[in-house]
XYZ file of C-alpha atoms in Angstrom:
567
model
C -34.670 -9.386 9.115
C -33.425 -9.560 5.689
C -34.136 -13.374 3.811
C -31.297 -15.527 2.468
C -33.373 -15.112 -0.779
C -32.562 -11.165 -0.919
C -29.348 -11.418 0.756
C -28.320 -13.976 -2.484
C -29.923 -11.711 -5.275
C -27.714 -8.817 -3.067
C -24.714 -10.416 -3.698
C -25.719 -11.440 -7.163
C -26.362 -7.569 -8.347
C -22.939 -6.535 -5.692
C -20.561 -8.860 -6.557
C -21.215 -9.665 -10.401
C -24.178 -7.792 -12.170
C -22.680 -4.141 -10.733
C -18.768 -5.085 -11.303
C -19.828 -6.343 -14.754
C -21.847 -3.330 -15.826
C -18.555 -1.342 -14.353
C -15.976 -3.493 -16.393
C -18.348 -2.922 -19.669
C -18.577 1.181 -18.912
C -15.291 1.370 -18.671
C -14.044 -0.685 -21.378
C -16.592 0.790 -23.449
C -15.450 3.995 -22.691
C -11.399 3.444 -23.257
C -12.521 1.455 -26.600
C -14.361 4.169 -27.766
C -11.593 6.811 -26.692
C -9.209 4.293 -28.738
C -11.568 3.452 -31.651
C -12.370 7.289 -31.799
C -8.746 8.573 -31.681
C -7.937 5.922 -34.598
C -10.846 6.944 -36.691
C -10.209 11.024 -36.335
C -6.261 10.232 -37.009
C -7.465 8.078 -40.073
C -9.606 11.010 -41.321
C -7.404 13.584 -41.067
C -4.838 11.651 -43.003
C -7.404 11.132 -45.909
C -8.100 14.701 -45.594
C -4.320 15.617 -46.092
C -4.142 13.728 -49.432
C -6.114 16.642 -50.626
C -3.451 18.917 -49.867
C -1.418 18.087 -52.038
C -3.761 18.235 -54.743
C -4.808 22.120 -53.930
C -0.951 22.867 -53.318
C -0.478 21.567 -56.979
C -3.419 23.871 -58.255
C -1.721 26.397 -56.671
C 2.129 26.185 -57.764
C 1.242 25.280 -61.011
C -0.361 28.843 -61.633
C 1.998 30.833 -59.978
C 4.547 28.861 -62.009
C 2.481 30.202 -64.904
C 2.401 33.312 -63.994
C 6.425 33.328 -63.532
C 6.133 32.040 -66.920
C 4.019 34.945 -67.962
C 6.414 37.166 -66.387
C 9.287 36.270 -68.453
C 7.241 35.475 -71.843
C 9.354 37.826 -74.326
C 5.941 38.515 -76.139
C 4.360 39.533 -72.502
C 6.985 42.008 -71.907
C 7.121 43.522 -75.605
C 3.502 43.597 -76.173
C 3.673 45.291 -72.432
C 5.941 48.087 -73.277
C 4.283 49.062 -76.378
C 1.590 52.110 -76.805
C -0.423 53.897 -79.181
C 2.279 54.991 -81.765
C 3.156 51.514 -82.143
C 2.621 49.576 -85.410
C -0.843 47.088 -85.747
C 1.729 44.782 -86.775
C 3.713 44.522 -83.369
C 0.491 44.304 -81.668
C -0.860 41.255 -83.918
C 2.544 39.460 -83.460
C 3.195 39.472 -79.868
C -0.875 38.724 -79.254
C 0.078 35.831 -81.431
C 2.740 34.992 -79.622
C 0.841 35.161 -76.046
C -2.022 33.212 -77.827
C 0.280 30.105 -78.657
C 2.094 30.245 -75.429
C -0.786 30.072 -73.462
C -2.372 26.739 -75.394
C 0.655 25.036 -74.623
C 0.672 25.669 -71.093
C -3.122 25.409 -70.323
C -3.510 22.128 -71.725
C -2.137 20.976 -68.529
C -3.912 23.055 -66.404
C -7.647 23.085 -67.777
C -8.573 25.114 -64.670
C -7.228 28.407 -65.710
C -10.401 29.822 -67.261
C -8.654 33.210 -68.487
C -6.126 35.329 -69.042
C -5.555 39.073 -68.685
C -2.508 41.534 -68.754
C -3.990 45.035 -67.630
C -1.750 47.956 -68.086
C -2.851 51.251 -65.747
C -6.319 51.134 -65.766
C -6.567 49.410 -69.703
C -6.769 45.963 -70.983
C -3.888 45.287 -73.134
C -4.535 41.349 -73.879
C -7.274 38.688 -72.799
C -7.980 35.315 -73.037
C -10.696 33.335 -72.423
C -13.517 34.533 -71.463
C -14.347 36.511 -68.553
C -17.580 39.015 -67.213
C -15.962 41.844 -65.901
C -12.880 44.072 -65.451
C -11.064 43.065 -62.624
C -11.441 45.844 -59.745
C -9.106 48.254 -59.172
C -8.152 48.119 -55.869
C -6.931 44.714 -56.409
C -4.779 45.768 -59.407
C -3.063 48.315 -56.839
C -2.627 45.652 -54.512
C -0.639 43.632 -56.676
C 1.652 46.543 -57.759
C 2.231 47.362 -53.949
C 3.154 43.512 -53.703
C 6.059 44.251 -56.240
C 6.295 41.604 -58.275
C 5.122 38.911 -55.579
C 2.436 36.890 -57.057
C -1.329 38.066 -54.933
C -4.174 35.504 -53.978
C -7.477 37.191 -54.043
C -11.243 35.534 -54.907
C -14.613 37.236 -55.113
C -17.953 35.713 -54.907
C -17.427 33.833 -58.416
C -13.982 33.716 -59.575
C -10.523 32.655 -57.544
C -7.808 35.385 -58.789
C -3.416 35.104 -59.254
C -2.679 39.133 -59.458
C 1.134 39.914 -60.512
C 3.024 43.097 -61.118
C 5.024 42.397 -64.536
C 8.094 44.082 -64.263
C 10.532 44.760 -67.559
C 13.581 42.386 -66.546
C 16.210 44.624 -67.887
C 15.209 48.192 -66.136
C 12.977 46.622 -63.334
C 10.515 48.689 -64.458
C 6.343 48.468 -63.967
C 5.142 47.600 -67.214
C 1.571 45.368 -66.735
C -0.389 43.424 -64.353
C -1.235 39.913 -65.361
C -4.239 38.131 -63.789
C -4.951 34.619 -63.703
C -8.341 33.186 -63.242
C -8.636 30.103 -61.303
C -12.181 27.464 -61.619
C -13.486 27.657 -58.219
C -15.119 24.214 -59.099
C -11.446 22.885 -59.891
C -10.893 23.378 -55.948
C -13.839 22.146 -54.671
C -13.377 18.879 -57.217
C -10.031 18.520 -55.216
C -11.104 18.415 -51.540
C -14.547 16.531 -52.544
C -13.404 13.978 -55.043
C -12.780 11.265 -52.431
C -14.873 12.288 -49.675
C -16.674 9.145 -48.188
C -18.164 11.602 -45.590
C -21.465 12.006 -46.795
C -22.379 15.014 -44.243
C -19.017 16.957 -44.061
C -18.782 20.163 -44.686
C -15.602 20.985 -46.405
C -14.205 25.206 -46.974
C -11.672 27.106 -47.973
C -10.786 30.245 -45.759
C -8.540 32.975 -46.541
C -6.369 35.242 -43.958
C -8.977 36.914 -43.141
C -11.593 34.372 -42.466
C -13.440 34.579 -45.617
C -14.827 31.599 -47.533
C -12.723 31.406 -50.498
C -14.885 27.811 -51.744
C -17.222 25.131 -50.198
C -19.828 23.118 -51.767
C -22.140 24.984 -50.526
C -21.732 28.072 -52.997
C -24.156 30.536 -51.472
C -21.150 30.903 -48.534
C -18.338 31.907 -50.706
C -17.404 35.002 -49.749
C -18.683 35.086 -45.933
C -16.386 36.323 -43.403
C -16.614 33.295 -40.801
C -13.751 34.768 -38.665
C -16.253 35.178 -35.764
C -16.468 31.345 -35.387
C -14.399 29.860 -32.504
C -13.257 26.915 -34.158
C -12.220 28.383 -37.482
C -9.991 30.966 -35.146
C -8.602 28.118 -33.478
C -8.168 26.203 -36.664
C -6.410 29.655 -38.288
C -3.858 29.640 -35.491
C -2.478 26.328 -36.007
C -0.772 25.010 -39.542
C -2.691 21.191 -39.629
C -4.358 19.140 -36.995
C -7.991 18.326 -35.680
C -9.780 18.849 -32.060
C -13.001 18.963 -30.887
C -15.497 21.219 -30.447
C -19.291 22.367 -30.327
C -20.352 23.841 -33.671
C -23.751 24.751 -33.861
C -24.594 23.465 -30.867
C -23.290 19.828 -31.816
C -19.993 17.709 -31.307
C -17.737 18.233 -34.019
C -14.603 17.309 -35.215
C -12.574 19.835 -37.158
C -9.606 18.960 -39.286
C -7.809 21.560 -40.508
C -4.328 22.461 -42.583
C -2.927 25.159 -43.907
C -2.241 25.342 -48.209
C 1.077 27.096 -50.036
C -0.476 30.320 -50.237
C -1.373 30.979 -46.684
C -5.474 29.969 -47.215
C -6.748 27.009 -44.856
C -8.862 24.251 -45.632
C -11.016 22.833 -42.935
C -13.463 19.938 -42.957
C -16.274 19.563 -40.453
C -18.143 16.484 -39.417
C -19.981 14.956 -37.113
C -18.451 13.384 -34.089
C -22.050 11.224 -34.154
C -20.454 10.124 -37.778
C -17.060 9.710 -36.726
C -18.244 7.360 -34.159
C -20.275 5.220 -35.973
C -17.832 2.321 -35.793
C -18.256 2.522 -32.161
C -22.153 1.539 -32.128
C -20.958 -2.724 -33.361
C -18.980 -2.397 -29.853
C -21.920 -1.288 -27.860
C -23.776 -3.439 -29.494
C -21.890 -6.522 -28.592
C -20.802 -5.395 -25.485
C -24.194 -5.291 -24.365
C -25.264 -8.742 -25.549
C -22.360 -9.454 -23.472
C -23.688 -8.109 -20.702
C -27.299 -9.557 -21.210
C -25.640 -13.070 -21.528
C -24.114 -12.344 -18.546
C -27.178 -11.558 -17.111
C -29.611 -14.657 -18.550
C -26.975 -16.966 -16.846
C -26.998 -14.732 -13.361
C -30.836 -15.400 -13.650
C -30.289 -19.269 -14.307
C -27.876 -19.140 -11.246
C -30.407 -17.875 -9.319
C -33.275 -20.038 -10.635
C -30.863 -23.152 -9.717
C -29.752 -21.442 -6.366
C -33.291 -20.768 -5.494
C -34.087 -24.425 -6.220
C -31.019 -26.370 -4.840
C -30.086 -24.002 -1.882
C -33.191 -21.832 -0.893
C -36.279 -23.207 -1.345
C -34.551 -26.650 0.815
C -33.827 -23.865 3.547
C -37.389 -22.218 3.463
C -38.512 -25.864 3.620
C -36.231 -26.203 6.654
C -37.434 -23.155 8.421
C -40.458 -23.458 7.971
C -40.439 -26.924 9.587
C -38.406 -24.934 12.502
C -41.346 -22.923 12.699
C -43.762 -25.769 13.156
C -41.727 -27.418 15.980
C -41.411 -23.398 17.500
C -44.922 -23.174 18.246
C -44.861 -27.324 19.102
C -46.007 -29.460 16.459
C -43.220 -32.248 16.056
C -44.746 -33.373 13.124
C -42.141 -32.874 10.502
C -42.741 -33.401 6.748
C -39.019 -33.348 5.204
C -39.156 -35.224 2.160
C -36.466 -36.149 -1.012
C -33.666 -34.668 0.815
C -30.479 -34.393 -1.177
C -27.345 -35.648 -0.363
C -25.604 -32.260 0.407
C -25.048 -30.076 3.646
C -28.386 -29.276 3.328
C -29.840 -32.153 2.886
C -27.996 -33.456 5.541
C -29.178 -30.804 8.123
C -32.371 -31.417 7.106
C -32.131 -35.196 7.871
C -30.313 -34.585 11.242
C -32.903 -31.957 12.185
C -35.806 -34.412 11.475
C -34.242 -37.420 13.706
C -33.789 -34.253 16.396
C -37.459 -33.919 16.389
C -37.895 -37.196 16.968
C -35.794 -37.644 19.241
C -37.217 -34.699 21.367
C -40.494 -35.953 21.071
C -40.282 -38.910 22.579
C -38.205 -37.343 24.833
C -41.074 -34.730 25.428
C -43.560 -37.849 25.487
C -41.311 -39.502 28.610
C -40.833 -36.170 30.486
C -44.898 -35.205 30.316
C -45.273 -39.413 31.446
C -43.100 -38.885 34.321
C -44.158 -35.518 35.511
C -47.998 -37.001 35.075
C -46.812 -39.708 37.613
C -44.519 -37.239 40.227
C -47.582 -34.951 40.116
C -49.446 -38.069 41.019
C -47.850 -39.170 43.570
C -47.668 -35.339 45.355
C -51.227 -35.426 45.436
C -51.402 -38.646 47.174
C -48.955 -36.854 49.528
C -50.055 -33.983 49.977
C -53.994 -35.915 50.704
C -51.774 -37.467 54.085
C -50.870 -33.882 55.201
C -52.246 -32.040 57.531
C -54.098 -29.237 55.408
C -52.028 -25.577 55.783
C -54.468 -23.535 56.489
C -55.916 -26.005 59.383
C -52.891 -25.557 60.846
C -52.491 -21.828 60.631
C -55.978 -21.439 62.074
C -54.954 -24.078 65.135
C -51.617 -22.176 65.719
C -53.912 -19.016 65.903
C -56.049 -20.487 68.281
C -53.412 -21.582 70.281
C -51.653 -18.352 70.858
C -55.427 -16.476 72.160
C -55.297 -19.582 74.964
C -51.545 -18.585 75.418
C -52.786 -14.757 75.641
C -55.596 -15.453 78.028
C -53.552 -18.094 80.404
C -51.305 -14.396 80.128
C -48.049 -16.913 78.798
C -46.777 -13.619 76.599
C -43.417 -15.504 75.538
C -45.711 -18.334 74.129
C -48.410 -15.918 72.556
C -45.389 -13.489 70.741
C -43.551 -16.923 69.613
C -46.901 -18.601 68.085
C -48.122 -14.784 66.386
C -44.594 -14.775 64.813
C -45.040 -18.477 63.732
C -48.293 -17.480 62.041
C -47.343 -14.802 60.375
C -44.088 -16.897 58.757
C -46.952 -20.291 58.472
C -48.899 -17.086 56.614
C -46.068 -15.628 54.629
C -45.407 -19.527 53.694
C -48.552 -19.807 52.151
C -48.417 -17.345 49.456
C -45.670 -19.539 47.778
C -47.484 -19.813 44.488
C -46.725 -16.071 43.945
C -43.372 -16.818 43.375
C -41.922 -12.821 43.866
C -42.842 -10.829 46.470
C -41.466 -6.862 47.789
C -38.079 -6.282 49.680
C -40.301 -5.284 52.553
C -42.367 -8.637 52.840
C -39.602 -10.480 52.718
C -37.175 -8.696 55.322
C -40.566 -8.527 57.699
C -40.353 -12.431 57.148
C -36.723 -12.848 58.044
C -37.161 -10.386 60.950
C -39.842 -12.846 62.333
C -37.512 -16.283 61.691
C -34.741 -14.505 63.471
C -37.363 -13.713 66.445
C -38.084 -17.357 66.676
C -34.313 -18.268 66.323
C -32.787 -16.110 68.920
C -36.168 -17.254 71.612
C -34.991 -21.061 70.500
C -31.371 -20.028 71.090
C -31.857 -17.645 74.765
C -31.444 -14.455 72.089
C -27.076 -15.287 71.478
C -27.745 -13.746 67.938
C -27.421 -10.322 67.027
C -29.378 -9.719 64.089
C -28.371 -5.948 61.995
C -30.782 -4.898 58.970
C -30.076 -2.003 56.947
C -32.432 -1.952 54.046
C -32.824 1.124 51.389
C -36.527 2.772 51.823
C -36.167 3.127 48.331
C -36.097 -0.346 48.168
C -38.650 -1.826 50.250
C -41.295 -0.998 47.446
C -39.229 -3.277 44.516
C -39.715 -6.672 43.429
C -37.763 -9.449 45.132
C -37.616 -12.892 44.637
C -39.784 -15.267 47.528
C -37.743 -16.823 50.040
C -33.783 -15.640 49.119
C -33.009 -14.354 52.749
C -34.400 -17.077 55.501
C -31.826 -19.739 53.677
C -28.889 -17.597 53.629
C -30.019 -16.910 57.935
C -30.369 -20.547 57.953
C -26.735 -21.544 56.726
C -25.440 -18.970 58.707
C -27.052 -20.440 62.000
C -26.033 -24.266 60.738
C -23.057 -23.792 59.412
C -21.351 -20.558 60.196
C -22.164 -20.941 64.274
C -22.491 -24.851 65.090
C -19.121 -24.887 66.806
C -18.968 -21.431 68.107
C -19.553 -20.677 71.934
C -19.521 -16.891 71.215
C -22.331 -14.763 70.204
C -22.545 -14.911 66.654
C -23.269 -11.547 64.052
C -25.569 -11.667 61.497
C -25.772 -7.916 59.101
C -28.458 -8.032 55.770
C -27.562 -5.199 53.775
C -30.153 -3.786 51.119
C -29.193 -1.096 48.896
C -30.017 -0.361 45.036
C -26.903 0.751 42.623
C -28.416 2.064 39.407
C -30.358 -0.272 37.708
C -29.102 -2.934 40.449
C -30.738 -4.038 43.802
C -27.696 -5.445 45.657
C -28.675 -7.847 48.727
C -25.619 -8.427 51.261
C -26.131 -11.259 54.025
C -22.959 -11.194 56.152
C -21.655 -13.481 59.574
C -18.798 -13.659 61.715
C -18.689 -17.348 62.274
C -16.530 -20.016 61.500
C -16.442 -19.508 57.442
C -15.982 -22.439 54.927
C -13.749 -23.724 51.966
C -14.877 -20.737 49.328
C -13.872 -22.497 46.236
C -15.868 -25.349 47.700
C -18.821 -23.162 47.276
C -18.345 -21.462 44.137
C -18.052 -24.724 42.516
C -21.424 -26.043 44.073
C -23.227 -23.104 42.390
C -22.239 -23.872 39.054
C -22.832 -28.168 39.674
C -25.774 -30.632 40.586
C -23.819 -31.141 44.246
C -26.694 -31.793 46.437
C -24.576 -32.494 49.986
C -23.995 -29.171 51.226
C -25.032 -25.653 49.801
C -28.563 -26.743 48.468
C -30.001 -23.104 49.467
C -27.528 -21.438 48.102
C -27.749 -23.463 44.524
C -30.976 -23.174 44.527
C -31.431 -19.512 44.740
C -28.747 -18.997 42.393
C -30.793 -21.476 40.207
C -33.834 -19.194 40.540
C -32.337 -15.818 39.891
C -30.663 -16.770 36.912
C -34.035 -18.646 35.361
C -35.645 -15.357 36.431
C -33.274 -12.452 35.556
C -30.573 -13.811 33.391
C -26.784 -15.354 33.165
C -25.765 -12.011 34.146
C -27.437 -12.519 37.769
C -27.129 -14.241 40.679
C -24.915 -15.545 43.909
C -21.912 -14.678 44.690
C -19.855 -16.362 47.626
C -17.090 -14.926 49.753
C -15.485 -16.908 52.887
C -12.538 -17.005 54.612
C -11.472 -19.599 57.888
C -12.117 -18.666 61.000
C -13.432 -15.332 59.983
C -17.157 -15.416 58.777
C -18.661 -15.982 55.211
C -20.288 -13.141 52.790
C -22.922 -13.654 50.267
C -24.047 -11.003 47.819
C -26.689 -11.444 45.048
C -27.609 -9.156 42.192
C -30.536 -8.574 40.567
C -32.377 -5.815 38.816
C -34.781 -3.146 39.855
C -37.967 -4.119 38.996
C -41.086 -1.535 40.360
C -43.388 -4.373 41.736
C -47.189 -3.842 40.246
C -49.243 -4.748 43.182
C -48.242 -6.185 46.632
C -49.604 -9.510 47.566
């Protein structure tokens, strides 16, 4: 059985600790889905500031390059060759010279300048390492005069076809050199993300810049999310990278290259940990006063009820001494008070009952003293019937050896159950006596179970029921009267039928005597009822059926019960 205690801290860890820690998970959970939504949005709109910044990069060297394109000096200094004067060579080279200051004041990040006609250099400036390779200068003429993106591991390169504007005509290829450092300065300049990872892809995948320069030029195509970054123009998802959360934000720049920026989703969510945090001291709050309710509840509702039960306990086993002290005002307190005056009460009650049954035991001993002894008797009737056997009086003799054996059946009282077959045997020998007293007018029927005769039965249930039969059932009839004891067991039930034809009774008369103190009429029948029920149960007993003029029925129930040894 399960203690009020448990059943409390039950309902305590049902009812509020387990809906609390459900209410937390889940508003943890949709905060941080918010809070985490908000903070990737957030990013990615700091991110795309930088876009515009790279886009400007961008235009502003292909609008140089357009420039370039129509410089008059670019195309003159383009269409010249070797029989050409010094002279025109100097002055258009001037002319390039001073056209380029202007421009690249305002855009520092061009770091040189080359026009590259067939396989020859025809102009530079700045300074650069190398000649630019040749497949990219083929490139650019097969693009036609439409300016060509290209990068290598060092240098970001603008390749364009010159064309002469009048005869649309190949004359050079001009190449601009962009800083790789001037990108990376504009995606990195107001990063606050201290462990993003920030890269510029081409077309095909390969790392145009990062910060982390010993990737430029790594084909990264193979990744997942840069594919699904690639197919897309700007946005962010999630993903595993490396084996870790990520979030990747991604967009896509003016000349078709994409910029993506990594980070953490451990990062990202770092706002998220003050929430945790305080929805957990939440929750232990919650908690700390749960276990000061139950400190209080244990005090002021179950330690009073222990208390209580355990004074039950005492008056259980039969001390009435109860010890119920400082009771409070409350339910409790007033159960405990009411129970207390109870005990009380039923001890003096106990204390008159044990005075009174002292004196009716008393006085049946002083009775009982007058009385002939039993067992005198038995042993006088016995002696009796061999002088009624010897003076050959057989009527006498038969009549005193059935009295006997009833006087001796009569004296095993104090075994208070006996067998079916003892008992029948018994009310076989009253009816022997009744029907000698009454010149045999009685028919007596038994049909009795073998089955049966072996079970336990209850002392002295069938001679009463005889007995009202002959008293009441056949005191005004002139008739031979019928008398049938039926004995049969159904199931678990031993069902005992003693039926009459006499005169019958008032039946609701009878039913009503079982279940009252009426002492008038019906005593036998009360009192076995009485009996059976102590013994067996509620569920047990007498039943009475009757009708006018047509004979009464009475049937008791009662269970089968294997009796352990006969008496």
């Amino acid at each position: 059985m399960m203690s009020i205690q448990k059943k409390f801290f039950i309902y305590l860890f049902l009812l509020v600790i387990l809906p609390l820690l459900l209410a937390s998970s889940i508003i943890l959970s949709k905060a941080s889905e918010i809070i985490g939504s908000k903070s990737r949005e957030a990013v990615f709109q700091s991110f795309k500031q930088t876009q515009f910044r790279l886009n400007q990069i961008v235009s502003n060297a292909e609008n140089l390059s357009l420039k370039v394109l129509g410089n008059e000096d670019v195309q003159q200094l383009s269409t010249l060759n070797e029989q050409s004067s010094q002279y025109e060579f100097v002055m258009h080279t001037n002319g390039i010279n001073f056209f380029l200051q202007q421009e690249l004041k305002m855009q520092p990040y061009i770091k040189f300048f080359l026009l590259v006609k067939g396989q020859n250099l025809i102009y530079h400036f700045g300074t650069y390492k190398e000649n630019v390779n040749a497949e990219l200068l083929q490139k650019a003429v097969d693009n036609n005069g439409i300016p060509l993106w290209a990068h290598n591991k060092d240098d970001v390169f603008l390749v364009r076809a010159i064309n002469d504007i009048n005869k649309f005509k190949l004359l050079s290829i001009e190449v601009l050199n962009v800083d790789e450092r001037a990108l990376e300065q504009a995606y990195t300049e107001n990063d606050v993300w201290a462990t993003s990872q920030t890269k510029i892809i081409d077309e095909s995948g390969q790392i145009v810049s990062s910060i982390n320069k010993s990737e430029i030029g790594t084909n990264i195509n193979n990744q997942s999310y840069v594919r699904s970054a690639m197919r897309g123009s700007e946005g962010y998802f999630q993903m595993m990278v490396d084996e870790k959360k990520m979030s990747v934000f991604f967009y896509t720049m003016n000349n078709g290259w994409h910029v993506l920026k990594i980070i953490a989703d451990s990062q990202i969510n770092e706002p998220q940990k003050f929430l945790k945090i305080l929805i957990m001291v939440a929750i232990l709050i919650c908690l700390l006063f749960g276990v000061v309710f139950s400190v209080i509840q244990n005090n002021g509702i179950i330690r009073p009820i222990k208390l209580l039960k355990r004074e039950m306990d005492k008056v259980k086993r039969g001390n009435l001494e109860i010890q119920i002290q400082n009771q409070k005002k409350d339910e409790i307190g007033q159960l405990g008070f009411q129970f207390k005056e109870m005990a009380l009460d039923l001890k003096d009650l106990i204390e008159k009952v044990y005075t009174s049954e002292l004196k009716e035991k008393e006085a049946k001993l002083q009775l009982l003293s007058m009385q002939i002894n039993p067992h005198f008797l038995y042993n006088t009737l016995d002696s009796i019937r061999w002088v009624a056997i010897k003076s050959q009086v057989d009527t006498v003799a038969d009549q005193l050896e059935v009295l006997s054996n009833m006087f001796r059946y009569s004296l095993k009282q104090e075994h208070y159950f006996t067998t079916v077959q003892q008992e029948v045997e018994h009310v076989n020998n009253y009816m022997r006596i009744m029907n000698f007293r009454f010149n045999y007018i009685y028919e007596f029927i038994v049909d009795v179970d073998e089955n049966t005769l072996q079970l336990e039965c209850p002392h002295f249930i069938l001679q009463p029921l005889i007995e009202n039969s002959i008293q009441h059932g056949f005191i005004d009839m002139v008739l031979e009267g019928c008398i049938q004891i039926s004995i049969k067991q159904e199931d678990s039930l031993i069902r005992i039928c003693v039926e009459d034809n006499g005169a019958g009774t008032d039946e609701k008369r009878i039913r009503r005597m079982l279940d009252s103190d009426e002492t008038e009429s019906g005593y036998a029948l009360r009192n076995i009822h009485n009996r059976i029920q102590l013994k067996y149960g509620t569920g047990f007993g007498v039943q009475f059926y009757s009708q006018i003029g047509k004979g009464s029925k009475v049937d008791i129930m009662i269970p089968v019960v294997k009796r352990i040894s006969s008496m």
